[in-house]
């Protein structure tokens, strides 16, 4: 048998559950036929496949793509910098480091998945556990291909493990063929993996489950239905998979909040004369969803799949991330204190988003912080006061407040956090269901109920009781219902990395960006934000797609550059 080298980055992914899986030890370079000899070897190999999501050196969800997915200029946010460059500002090229790193990271994850799949039958082990590991590896291979085709479109489809240098010379597949393989991998996996309630998962959202796969399949099909794939038959499939999640009975919107978690470990003092109570913005179920992520608490009913981060670079654990450190309420006017953490505040929500929230919508002042921090007073190791100042009522550009380090568990590092990142929430599934149902059958009661559940939670109401305060108007046309869904997705899912891709699949990215640029440029109240208009003004068709990285073009001579980048 030919020996293959395989570097397993089998690092711990969380501290909450699934101890045998998640407490794996790092392994040096070994021969694959020596490594995959038992269940423990396969499990560590699977941990290495997941590692592509949060690996610090390759930066997928860890830092670079977290920045680009949240800081990129949309009708939600702008990158707060006088220098507008890179993906963030629609000003990048084939040599862009972040674009290249995304490509490399995802293919690294694919190759690790292929290694597990190729060696899946080697160990003598429990067959149910073997199939479960195979299912997770198949799904992750499909998911990494999905992220690639979504961003680069024309990509090599890699279904075998790398055994030598010649294995990198792969031609690009037609997008339709890539999507067909993604669907095959994910549907094959769906019958093999754990249910979300399986005791083996211990209540964790860090590993993929049957219903999470169903939700991601709904996302894949909605992407196929839209621009540039333009396959309207995919809406029916999106509806089928989203309905499976709903009918499973395993998921529901979080409708409660925990006052014991909603009190940060510091004293928050309003600036002199400021009539603001920071804790008033935490006592709702929407806020609780994100406080849970900061506290390393799972709610598998609401948060169906998360990127798990662990440690903060001060405790010997190296699976930390930057959630809440790069995006969040800026603390750049404060000295770092490990009791309160630090945030660079690299991006801000824009006025268009703030003004889209209706009076009484509790999501606004959680997603877009109503205050900034101006000072800190230390009165002992754990007795800290922070002075916070409300924004002027005319300033509707506000720092992102979804992940607030005041609620982060444990001692804090300046740059690194253990706060998890949501990939799939149940509210997203409900909105996908409503969109697909409307496309297939019109604005039916099913579509209305799905979106109105999300809206009722947003207003702090019973999600199962109709309310004129929250519900969409009855009798909307099919087109107007679609517009309402598009609006609701930004109100509910803002800053979670979906908006740019949503606007692209709706065929509205460039036109929306041009209108945002003009709006920021012409704003007479918040003139300091005019410089940030450039990212929106730069928008062009070519920036709806990433180029094949220049370095990859040099290595793999079979690659052909995307049409928009030639």
Coordinates of C-alpha atoms in Angstrom, one line a residue:
X1 CA 0.0 0.0 0.0
X2 CA 1.3 3.4 -0.9
X3 CA 2.2 5.5 2.1
X4 CA 0.7 8.9 2.4
X5 CA 1.7 11.7 4.7
X6 CA -1.1 13.3 6.7
X7 CA -0.7 16.2 9.1
X8 CA -3.6 16.0 11.6
X9 CA -4.5 19.3 13.2
X10 CA -6.7 17.5 15.7
X11 CA -7.1 20.3 18.2
X12 CA -9.8 20.6 20.9
X13 CA -12.9 22.4 19.6
X14 CA -14.9 23.1 22.8
X15 CA -15.0 22.5 26.5
X16 CA -18.6 21.8 27.0
X17 CA -19.3 18.3 25.8
X18 CA -18.3 15.3 23.6
X19 CA -15.1 14.9 25.7
X20 CA -13.7 11.9 23.8
X21 CA -14.0 13.8 20.5
X22 CA -13.1 17.3 21.6
X23 CA -10.2 16.6 23.9
X24 CA -8.0 15.1 21.2
X25 CA -4.3 15.8 21.3
X26 CA -2.2 17.4 18.5
X27 CA -0.5 14.8 16.3
X28 CA 2.8 15.2 14.4
X29 CA 3.1 14.2 10.7
X30 CA 2.6 10.4 10.4
X31 CA 1.9 7.8 7.8
X32 CA -1.8 7.5 7.1
X33 CA -1.7 3.7 7.1
X34 CA -0.2 3.9 10.6
X35 CA -2.6 6.5 11.9
X36 CA -6.1 5.4 10.8
X37 CA -5.9 2.1 12.6
X38 CA -8.6 2.5 15.2
X39 CA -11.6 4.6 16.1
X40 CA -9.4 7.1 18.0
X41 CA -7.4 7.7 14.8
X42 CA -10.5 8.3 12.7
X43 CA -11.9 10.6 15.4
X44 CA -8.7 12.7 15.5
X45 CA -8.8 12.8 11.7
X46 CA -12.3 14.2 11.9
X47 CA -11.3 16.8 14.4
X48 CA -8.7 17.9 11.8
X49 CA -11.4 18.3 9.2
X50 CA -13.4 20.6 11.6
X51 CA -10.1 22.5 12.4
X52 CA -10.3 24.2 9.0
X53 CA -13.2 26.3 10.4
X54 CA -11.2 27.8 13.2
X55 CA -7.5 27.2 12.4
X56 CA -5.5 30.3 13.4
X57 CA -2.8 29.9 10.8
X58 CA -5.2 29.5 7.9
X59 CA -7.9 31.9 9.0
X60 CA -11.3 30.8 7.8
X61 CA -13.7 31.9 10.5
X62 CA -10.8 32.8 12.8
X63 CA -10.0 36.2 11.7
X64 CA -9.6 37.2 8.0
X65 CA -12.8 35.8 6.7
X66 CA -14.6 36.9 9.9
X67 CA -13.4 40.5 9.1
X68 CA -14.4 40.2 5.4
X69 CA -17.8 38.7 6.0
X70 CA -18.7 41.3 8.7
X71 CA -16.7 44.4 7.6
X72 CA -17.4 44.2 3.9
X73 CA -19.4 47.2 2.8
X74 CA -23.1 46.4 2.4
X75 CA -26.3 48.1 3.3
X76 CA -25.6 46.8 6.9
X77 CA -22.1 48.0 7.7
X78 CA -19.0 49.8 6.6
X79 CA -15.3 49.2 7.4
X80 CA -14.2 52.0 9.8
X81 CA -11.0 53.1 8.1
X82 CA -9.8 56.0 6.1
X83 CA -8.1 53.4 3.8
X84 CA -10.7 51.5 1.9
X85 CA -9.0 48.4 0.4
X86 CA -9.4 44.7 0.0
X87 CA -12.6 42.7 0.0
X88 CA -13.9 45.0 2.7
X89 CA -13.9 47.9 0.3
X90 CA -14.5 46.3 -3.1
X91 CA -10.9 47.1 -4.0
X92 CA -8.9 43.9 -4.4
X93 CA -7.2 41.9 -7.1
X94 CA -6.0 38.4 -8.0
X95 CA -3.1 38.6 -5.5
X96 CA -5.3 39.6 -2.5
X97 CA -4.0 37.6 0.5
X98 CA -7.4 37.1 2.1
X99 CA -8.8 35.7 -1.1
X100 CA -5.9 33.3 -1.5
X101 CA -6.1 32.3 2.1
X102 CA -9.8 31.4 1.9
X103 CA -9.0 29.2 -1.2
X104 CA -6.1 27.4 0.6
X105 CA -8.0 26.9 3.9
X106 CA -11.0 25.4 2.2
X107 CA -9.0 23.0 0.1
X108 CA -7.0 22.0 3.2
X109 CA -10.3 21.1 4.9
X110 CA -11.4 19.2 1.7
X111 CA -8.2 17.2 1.6
X112 CA -8.4 16.3 5.3
X113 CA -12.0 15.1 4.7
X114 CA -10.8 13.0 1.7
X115 CA -8.2 11.4 3.9
X116 CA -10.8 10.4 6.5
X117 CA -13.2 9.1 3.8
X118 CA -10.4 7.1 2.1
X119 CA -9.4 5.4 5.3
X120 CA -12.9 5.0 6.8
X121 CA -13.0 1.2 6.5
X122 CA -9.5 0.6 7.8
X123 CA -10.2 0.2 11.6
X124 CA -12.1 -2.6 13.3
X125 CA -14.8 -0.6 15.2
X126 CA -18.4 -0.1 15.9
X127 CA -20.2 0.3 12.5
X128 CA -22.6 2.9 13.7
X129 CA -19.8 5.2 14.9
X130 CA -17.9 4.5 11.6
X131 CA -20.9 5.7 9.6
X132 CA -21.3 8.8 11.8
X133 CA -17.7 9.8 11.3
X134 CA -18.1 9.2 7.5
X135 CA -21.2 11.3 7.5
X136 CA -19.5 14.3 9.2
X137 CA -16.5 14.1 6.8
X138 CA -18.8 13.9 3.8
X139 CA -20.8 16.9 4.9
X140 CA -17.8 19.0 5.7
X141 CA -16.3 18.2 2.3
X142 CA -19.5 19.3 0.7
X143 CA -19.7 22.4 2.9
X144 CA -16.1 23.5 2.0
X145 CA -16.9 23.0 -1.7
X146 CA -20.1 25.1 -1.2
X147 CA -18.1 28.0 0.3
X148 CA -15.7 27.8 -2.6
X149 CA -18.3 27.7 -5.4
X150 CA -20.3 30.4 -3.7
X151 CA -17.3 32.7 -3.7
X152 CA -15.2 31.6 -6.7
X153 CA -17.8 29.8 -8.8
X154 CA -15.4 27.9 -11.2
X155 CA -13.5 25.6 -8.9
X156 CA -11.7 22.2 -9.1
X157 CA -13.9 19.5 -7.6
X158 CA -11.6 17.4 -5.4
X159 CA -12.9 14.1 -4.3
X160 CA -9.7 12.1 -3.6
X161 CA -7.0 12.5 -1.0
X162 CA -3.7 14.0 -2.1
X163 CA -1.1 11.3 -2.5
X164 CA 1.6 13.2 -4.4
X165 CA 2.5 16.5 -6.1
X166 CA 0.7 15.6 -9.3
X167 CA -2.7 15.5 -7.5
X168 CA -3.0 19.2 -7.4
X169 CA -3.4 19.5 -11.2
X170 CA -7.1 19.4 -11.4
X171 CA -9.3 21.3 -14.0
X172 CA -12.3 23.3 -12.9
X173 CA -15.7 21.7 -12.9
X174 CA -18.9 23.3 -14.2
X175 CA -20.7 24.9 -11.3
X176 CA -23.7 22.6 -11.9
X177 CA -21.5 19.6 -11.4
X178 CA -20.0 21.0 -8.3
X179 CA -23.4 21.7 -6.8
X180 CA -24.5 18.2 -7.7
X181 CA -21.6 16.7 -5.8
X182 CA -22.2 19.1 -2.8
X183 CA -25.8 17.9 -2.6
X184 CA -24.8 14.2 -2.9
X185 CA -22.2 14.6 -0.1
X186 CA -24.7 16.4 2.1
X187 CA -27.7 14.1 1.5
X188 CA -25.5 11.0 2.0
X189 CA -24.3 12.5 5.3
X190 CA -27.8 13.4 6.5
X191 CA -28.7 9.8 7.0
X192 CA -25.5 9.0 8.9
X193 CA -24.9 11.7 11.5
X194 CA -26.3 12.3 15.0
X195 CA -29.6 13.9 15.8
X196 CA -29.1 17.2 17.5
X197 CA -30.5 15.7 20.7
X198 CA -28.2 12.7 20.7
X199 CA -26.5 12.2 24.1
X200 CA -23.2 11.6 22.4
X201 CA -23.2 15.4 21.5
X202 CA -23.9 16.4 25.1
X203 CA -26.0 19.4 24.0
X204 CA -23.2 21.0 21.9
X205 CA -23.8 22.9 18.6
X206 CA -20.2 22.4 17.6
X207 CA -20.6 19.3 15.5
X208 CA -22.9 18.9 12.5
X209 CA -26.2 17.1 13.0
X210 CA -29.0 15.8 10.9
X211 CA -31.2 18.9 11.1
X212 CA -28.2 21.2 10.7
X213 CA -27.4 19.4 7.4
X214 CA -31.1 19.9 6.4
X215 CA -30.8 23.6 7.1
X216 CA -27.6 24.0 5.2
X217 CA -29.1 22.1 2.2
X218 CA -31.9 24.7 2.2
X219 CA -29.2 27.4 2.0
X220 CA -27.5 25.5 -0.8
X221 CA -30.7 25.3 -2.9
X222 CA -31.6 28.9 -2.3
X223 CA -28.2 29.8 -3.6
X224 CA -28.7 27.6 -6.7
X225 CA -32.1 29.3 -7.3
X226 CA -30.6 32.8 -7.4
X227 CA -28.0 34.7 -9.4
X228 CA -25.8 33.6 -11.1
X229 CA -27.1 30.0 -11.1
X230 CA -30.7 30.9 -11.9
X231 CA -32.3 27.5 -11.3
X232 CA -35.9 28.3 -10.1
X233 CA -36.6 24.6 -9.6
X234 CA -34.2 24.7 -6.6
X235 CA -36.8 26.7 -4.6
X236 CA -38.9 23.6 -4.1
X237 CA -35.9 21.7 -2.8
X238 CA -35.0 24.5 -0.5
X239 CA -38.6 24.4 0.8
X240 CA -38.4 20.7 1.3
X241 CA -35.3 20.8 3.4
X242 CA -36.3 23.8 5.5
X243 CA -39.6 22.1 6.2
X244 CA -37.8 19.0 7.4
X245 CA -36.0 21.1 10.0
X246 CA -39.3 22.6 11.2
X247 CA -41.1 19.3 11.2
X248 CA -38.4 17.6 13.2
X249 CA -39.6 19.4 16.4
X250 CA -36.0 19.7 17.6
X251 CA -35.7 23.4 17.1
X252 CA -37.4 26.6 18.1
X253 CA -36.6 30.2 18.6
X254 CA -35.2 31.1 22.0
X255 CA -37.9 33.0 23.8
X256 CA -36.4 33.4 27.3
X257 CA -33.5 35.4 28.9
X258 CA -31.4 34.5 31.9
X259 CA -31.0 37.5 34.2
X260 CA -28.0 35.7 35.9
X261 CA -26.1 35.8 32.7
X262 CA -27.2 39.2 31.7
X263 CA -25.3 41.0 34.4
X264 CA -21.7 41.6 33.3
X265 CA -18.8 41.2 35.8
X266 CA -18.2 45.0 35.8
X267 CA -20.2 48.0 36.9
X268 CA -21.5 50.1 34.0
X269 CA -21.8 53.8 34.8
X270 CA -23.5 56.2 32.4
X271 CA -21.8 59.4 31.6
X272 CA -22.9 62.5 33.6
X273 CA -26.4 63.5 32.5
X274 CA -26.8 60.5 30.3
X275 CA -30.2 58.8 30.7
X276 CA -29.2 55.3 29.7
X277 CA -29.3 51.9 31.4
X278 CA -27.0 49.5 29.5
X279 CA -28.7 46.5 31.1
X280 CA -32.0 47.5 29.7
X281 CA -30.8 46.3 26.3
X282 CA -30.0 42.7 27.4
X283 CA -33.3 41.6 28.9
X284 CA -34.7 40.0 25.8
X285 CA -34.5 36.6 24.1
X286 CA -32.8 37.9 21.0
X287 CA -29.9 39.3 23.0
X288 CA -29.7 36.1 25.1
X289 CA -28.9 34.1 21.9
X290 CA -25.6 36.1 21.6
X291 CA -24.9 36.3 25.3
X292 CA -25.0 32.5 25.3
X293 CA -22.2 32.5 22.6
X294 CA -20.1 34.8 24.8
X295 CA -20.7 32.6 27.8
X296 CA -19.9 29.4 26.0
X297 CA -23.5 28.2 26.6
X298 CA -25.3 26.2 24.0
X299 CA -29.0 26.4 23.0
X300 CA -29.2 23.7 20.3
X301 CA -32.8 24.6 19.6
X302 CA -31.9 28.1 18.4
X303 CA -28.2 27.9 17.5
X304 CA -28.0 24.8 15.3
X305 CA -24.4 24.9 14.2
X306 CA -21.5 27.1 15.5
X307 CA -17.8 27.4 14.9
X308 CA -16.4 26.4 18.3
X309 CA -13.6 28.4 19.7
X310 CA -11.7 27.5 22.8
X311 CA -9.2 29.3 25.1
X312 CA -7.8 32.8 24.7
X313 CA -4.0 32.4 24.3
X314 CA -3.5 32.9 28.0
X315 CA -4.5 29.4 29.2
X316 CA -2.5 27.1 26.9
X317 CA -5.4 26.5 24.6
X318 CA -4.9 27.6 21.0
X319 CA -8.3 27.3 19.3
X320 CA -9.3 30.9 20.2
X321 CA -10.9 33.3 17.8
X322 CA -11.5 37.0 17.3
X323 CA -15.3 37.2 17.7
X324 CA -16.0 40.3 19.8
X325 CA -12.4 41.5 19.5
X326 CA -12.4 42.8 15.9
X327 CA -16.1 43.5 15.5
X328 CA -18.0 45.0 18.5
X329 CA -18.2 48.1 20.6
X330 CA -15.0 50.0 20.1
X331 CA -12.7 50.3 23.2
X332 CA -9.8 52.0 21.4
X333 CA -10.0 54.9 23.8
X334 CA -9.4 52.6 26.8
X335 CA -6.4 50.7 28.0
X336 CA -6.8 47.0 27.9
X337 CA -7.9 45.4 31.2
X338 CA -8.2 41.6 31.3
X339 CA -11.4 41.9 33.4
X340 CA -13.2 43.8 30.6
X341 CA -11.5 42.7 27.4
X342 CA -10.8 44.9 24.4
X343 CA -12.4 45.5 21.0
X344 CA -11.0 47.3 18.0
X345 CA -14.4 48.1 16.5
X346 CA -13.3 47.6 12.9
X347 CA -16.8 48.1 11.5
X348 CA -20.0 49.9 12.2
X349 CA -23.6 49.5 11.3
X350 CA -24.9 52.2 9.0
X351 CA -27.8 54.5 9.3
X352 CA -29.9 52.7 6.7
X353 CA -30.0 49.6 8.9
X354 CA -30.7 51.5 12.1
X355 CA -33.6 53.3 10.5
X356 CA -35.0 50.1 9.1
X357 CA -35.9 48.8 12.5
X358 CA -39.5 49.8 13.6
X359 CA -40.2 51.3 17.0
X360 CA -40.3 48.5 19.6
X361 CA -38.0 46.2 17.8
X362 CA -35.6 44.9 20.5
X363 CA -33.0 43.7 18.0
X364 CA -31.9 47.2 17.0
X365 CA -30.2 48.3 20.3
X366 CA -28.6 44.9 20.7
X367 CA -27.3 44.5 17.2
X368 CA -26.3 48.2 17.0
X369 CA -24.9 49.4 20.3
X370 CA -26.7 52.5 21.7
X371 CA -23.5 53.6 23.6
X372 CA -19.7 53.7 23.5
X373 CA -17.2 53.3 26.2
X374 CA -15.3 56.4 27.3
X375 CA -13.4 55.5 30.5
X376 CA -12.6 52.7 32.9
X377 CA -11.9 52.9 36.7
X378 CA -10.2 50.1 38.5
X379 CA -11.2 49.7 42.2
X380 CA -9.5 46.3 42.7
X381 CA -8.9 43.2 40.8
X382 CA -12.5 42.5 40.1
X383 CA -14.2 45.8 40.9
X384 CA -14.3 47.8 37.6
X385 CA -16.4 50.7 36.5
X386 CA -16.8 51.6 32.9
X387 CA -18.3 55.0 31.9
X388 CA -20.5 54.6 28.8
X389 CA -21.9 57.4 26.7
X390 CA -25.0 57.3 24.5
X391 CA -24.9 58.3 20.9
X392 CA -26.4 61.6 19.9
X393 CA -29.9 61.0 18.8
X394 CA -29.0 62.2 15.3
X395 CA -26.1 59.6 14.9
X396 CA -27.5 56.4 13.4
X397 CA -24.1 54.9 12.6
X398 CA -23.3 52.7 15.5
X399 CA -20.8 50.0 16.5
X400 CA -21.8 46.4 16.2
X401 CA -23.1 45.1 19.6
X402 CA -24.1 41.5 19.0
X403 CA -21.0 40.0 20.7
X404 CA -20.1 42.0 23.8
X405 CA -17.0 41.1 25.6
X406 CA -18.4 42.3 28.9
X407 CA -20.3 39.0 29.0
X408 CA -17.4 36.8 27.8
X409 CA -16.6 33.9 30.2
X410 CA -13.3 33.7 32.0
X411 CA -10.2 35.9 32.1
X412 CA -9.9 37.9 28.9
X413 CA -7.0 38.4 26.5
X414 CA -6.7 41.6 24.5
X415 CA -7.0 40.1 21.0
X416 CA -8.3 36.6 21.4
X417 CA -11.7 35.3 22.6
X418 CA -13.5 32.0 23.1
X419 CA -16.8 33.4 21.8
X420 CA -18.4 31.1 19.2
X421 CA -19.5 32.1 15.7
X422 CA -23.0 31.1 14.5
X423 CA -23.2 29.4 11.1
X424 CA -26.8 28.3 11.2
X425 CA -29.6 29.6 13.5
X426 CA -33.2 28.5 13.5
X427 CA -34.4 32.0 12.7
X428 CA -32.4 31.7 9.5
X429 CA -34.2 28.4 8.7
X430 CA -37.6 30.0 9.3
X431 CA -36.8 32.9 6.9
X432 CA -35.4 30.5 4.3
X433 CA -38.6 28.5 4.6
X434 CA -40.7 31.6 4.2
X435 CA -38.8 32.7 1.1
X436 CA -38.9 29.3 -0.6
X437 CA -42.6 28.9 0.3
X438 CA -43.4 32.2 -1.2
X439 CA -41.5 31.4 -4.4
X440 CA -43.2 28.1 -4.8
X441 CA -46.7 28.7 -3.5
X442 CA -47.0 32.4 -2.9
X443 CA -47.4 34.2 0.5
X444 CA -49.3 31.4 2.2
X445 CA -50.2 31.0 5.8
X446 CA -47.1 28.8 6.1
X447 CA -44.9 31.6 4.8
X448 CA -46.5 34.3 7.0
X449 CA -46.3 32.1 10.1
X450 CA -42.5 31.5 9.6
X451 CA -41.6 35.1 9.3
X452 CA -44.0 36.3 11.9
X453 CA -42.5 34.0 14.5
X454 CA -39.2 35.8 14.0
X455 CA -40.8 39.2 14.1
X456 CA -42.8 38.5 17.2
X457 CA -39.7 37.4 19.1
X458 CA -38.1 40.6 17.9
X459 CA -40.8 42.6 19.7
X460 CA -40.7 40.5 22.8
X461 CA -44.1 38.9 22.1
X462 CA -45.5 35.4 22.2
X463 CA -44.2 33.9 18.9
X464 CA -47.4 31.8 18.5
X465 CA -49.9 34.7 18.9
X466 CA -50.8 37.1 16.1
X467 CA -50.1 40.7 16.8
X468 CA -50.6 43.9 14.8
X469 CA -47.5 45.3 16.5
X470 CA -45.1 42.8 14.9
X471 CA -46.8 40.8 12.1
X472 CA -46.4 41.6 8.4
X473 CA -49.4 43.2 6.8
X474 CA -51.9 40.7 5.5
X475 CA -52.6 40.4 1.7
X476 CA -49.0 41.2 0.5
X477 CA -48.4 40.3 -3.2
X478 CA -45.8 37.7 -3.9
X479 CA -43.3 40.3 -4.9
X480 CA -43.9 42.5 -1.9
X481 CA -43.7 39.5 0.4
X482 CA -40.2 38.7 -1.1
X483 CA -39.2 42.3 -0.4
X484 CA -40.4 41.9 3.2
X485 CA -38.3 38.7 3.6
X486 CA -35.2 40.5 2.2
X487 CA -35.7 43.2 4.8
X488 CA -36.3 40.8 7.6
X489 CA -33.1 38.9 6.9
X490 CA -31.0 41.9 7.4
X491 CA -32.9 42.9 10.6
X492 CA -32.5 39.4 12.1
X493 CA -29.2 38.2 10.7
X494 CA -27.2 41.4 10.3
X495 CA -23.4 41.1 10.8
X496 CA -23.5 37.3 10.6
X497 CA -21.9 37.2 7.2
X498 CA -25.0 36.7 4.9
X499 CA -25.8 40.1 3.5
X500 CA -23.4 40.3 0.7
X501 CA -24.2 36.8 -0.5
X502 CA -27.9 37.4 -0.2
X503 CA -27.8 40.6 -2.2
X504 CA -25.7 38.7 -4.9
X505 CA -28.2 35.9 -5.2
X506 CA -31.1 38.4 -5.4
X507 CA -29.2 40.2 -8.2
X508 CA -29.1 43.4 -6.2
X509 CA -25.6 43.8 -4.9
X510 CA -24.2 46.4 -7.2
X511 CA -27.3 48.6 -7.4
X512 CA -27.8 48.4 -3.6
X513 CA -24.1 49.4 -3.0
X514 CA -24.4 52.4 -5.4
X515 CA -27.4 53.7 -3.5
X516 CA -25.7 53.1 -0.2
X517 CA -22.6 55.0 -1.4
X518 CA -24.7 58.0 -2.4
X519 CA -26.6 57.9 0.8
X520 CA -23.5 58.0 3.0
X521 CA -21.8 60.6 0.8
X522 CA -24.9 62.9 1.0
X523 CA -25.5 62.5 4.7
X524 CA -25.5 65.9 6.2
X525 CA -25.8 64.8 9.9
X526 CA -23.0 62.2 10.1
X527 CA -20.4 63.9 7.8
X528 CA -17.6 62.0 9.5
X529 CA -18.7 58.9 7.8
X530 CA -18.4 60.2 4.2
X531 CA -15.0 58.6 3.7
X532 CA -16.6 55.2 4.2
X533 CA -18.7 55.7 1.1
X534 CA -15.9 54.5 -1.1
X535 CA -16.4 50.8 -0.4
X536 CA -19.9 51.0 -1.7
X537 CA -19.1 53.3 -4.6
X538 CA -16.4 50.9 -5.7
X539 CA -19.0 48.1 -6.2
X540 CA -18.9 46.5 -9.7
X541 CA -20.0 43.2 -11.2
X542 CA -16.4 41.7 -10.9
X543 CA -16.5 42.1 -7.1
X544 CA -19.5 39.8 -6.8
X545 CA -17.1 37.0 -7.5
X546 CA -13.6 36.3 -6.1
X547 CA -10.8 35.8 -8.7
X548 CA -8.9 32.5 -8.8
X549 CA -5.8 33.4 -6.7
X550 CA -2.8 34.4 -8.8
X551 CA -0.6 31.9 -6.9
X552 CA -2.9 29.0 -7.7
X553 CA -2.9 30.0 -11.3
X554 CA 0.8 29.7 -11.3
X555 CA 0.8 26.3 -9.6
X556 CA -2.1 24.6 -11.4
X557 CA -1.8 25.3 -15.1
X558 CA -5.2 23.7 -15.7
X559 CA -7.0 26.6 -14.0
X560 CA -8.7 29.3 -16.1
X561 CA -9.4 32.7 -14.6
X562 CA -13.0 33.7 -14.0
X563 CA -14.5 35.6 -16.8
X564 CA -15.1 38.8 -14.8
X565 CA -11.4 38.9 -13.8
X566 CA -9.7 38.3 -17.2

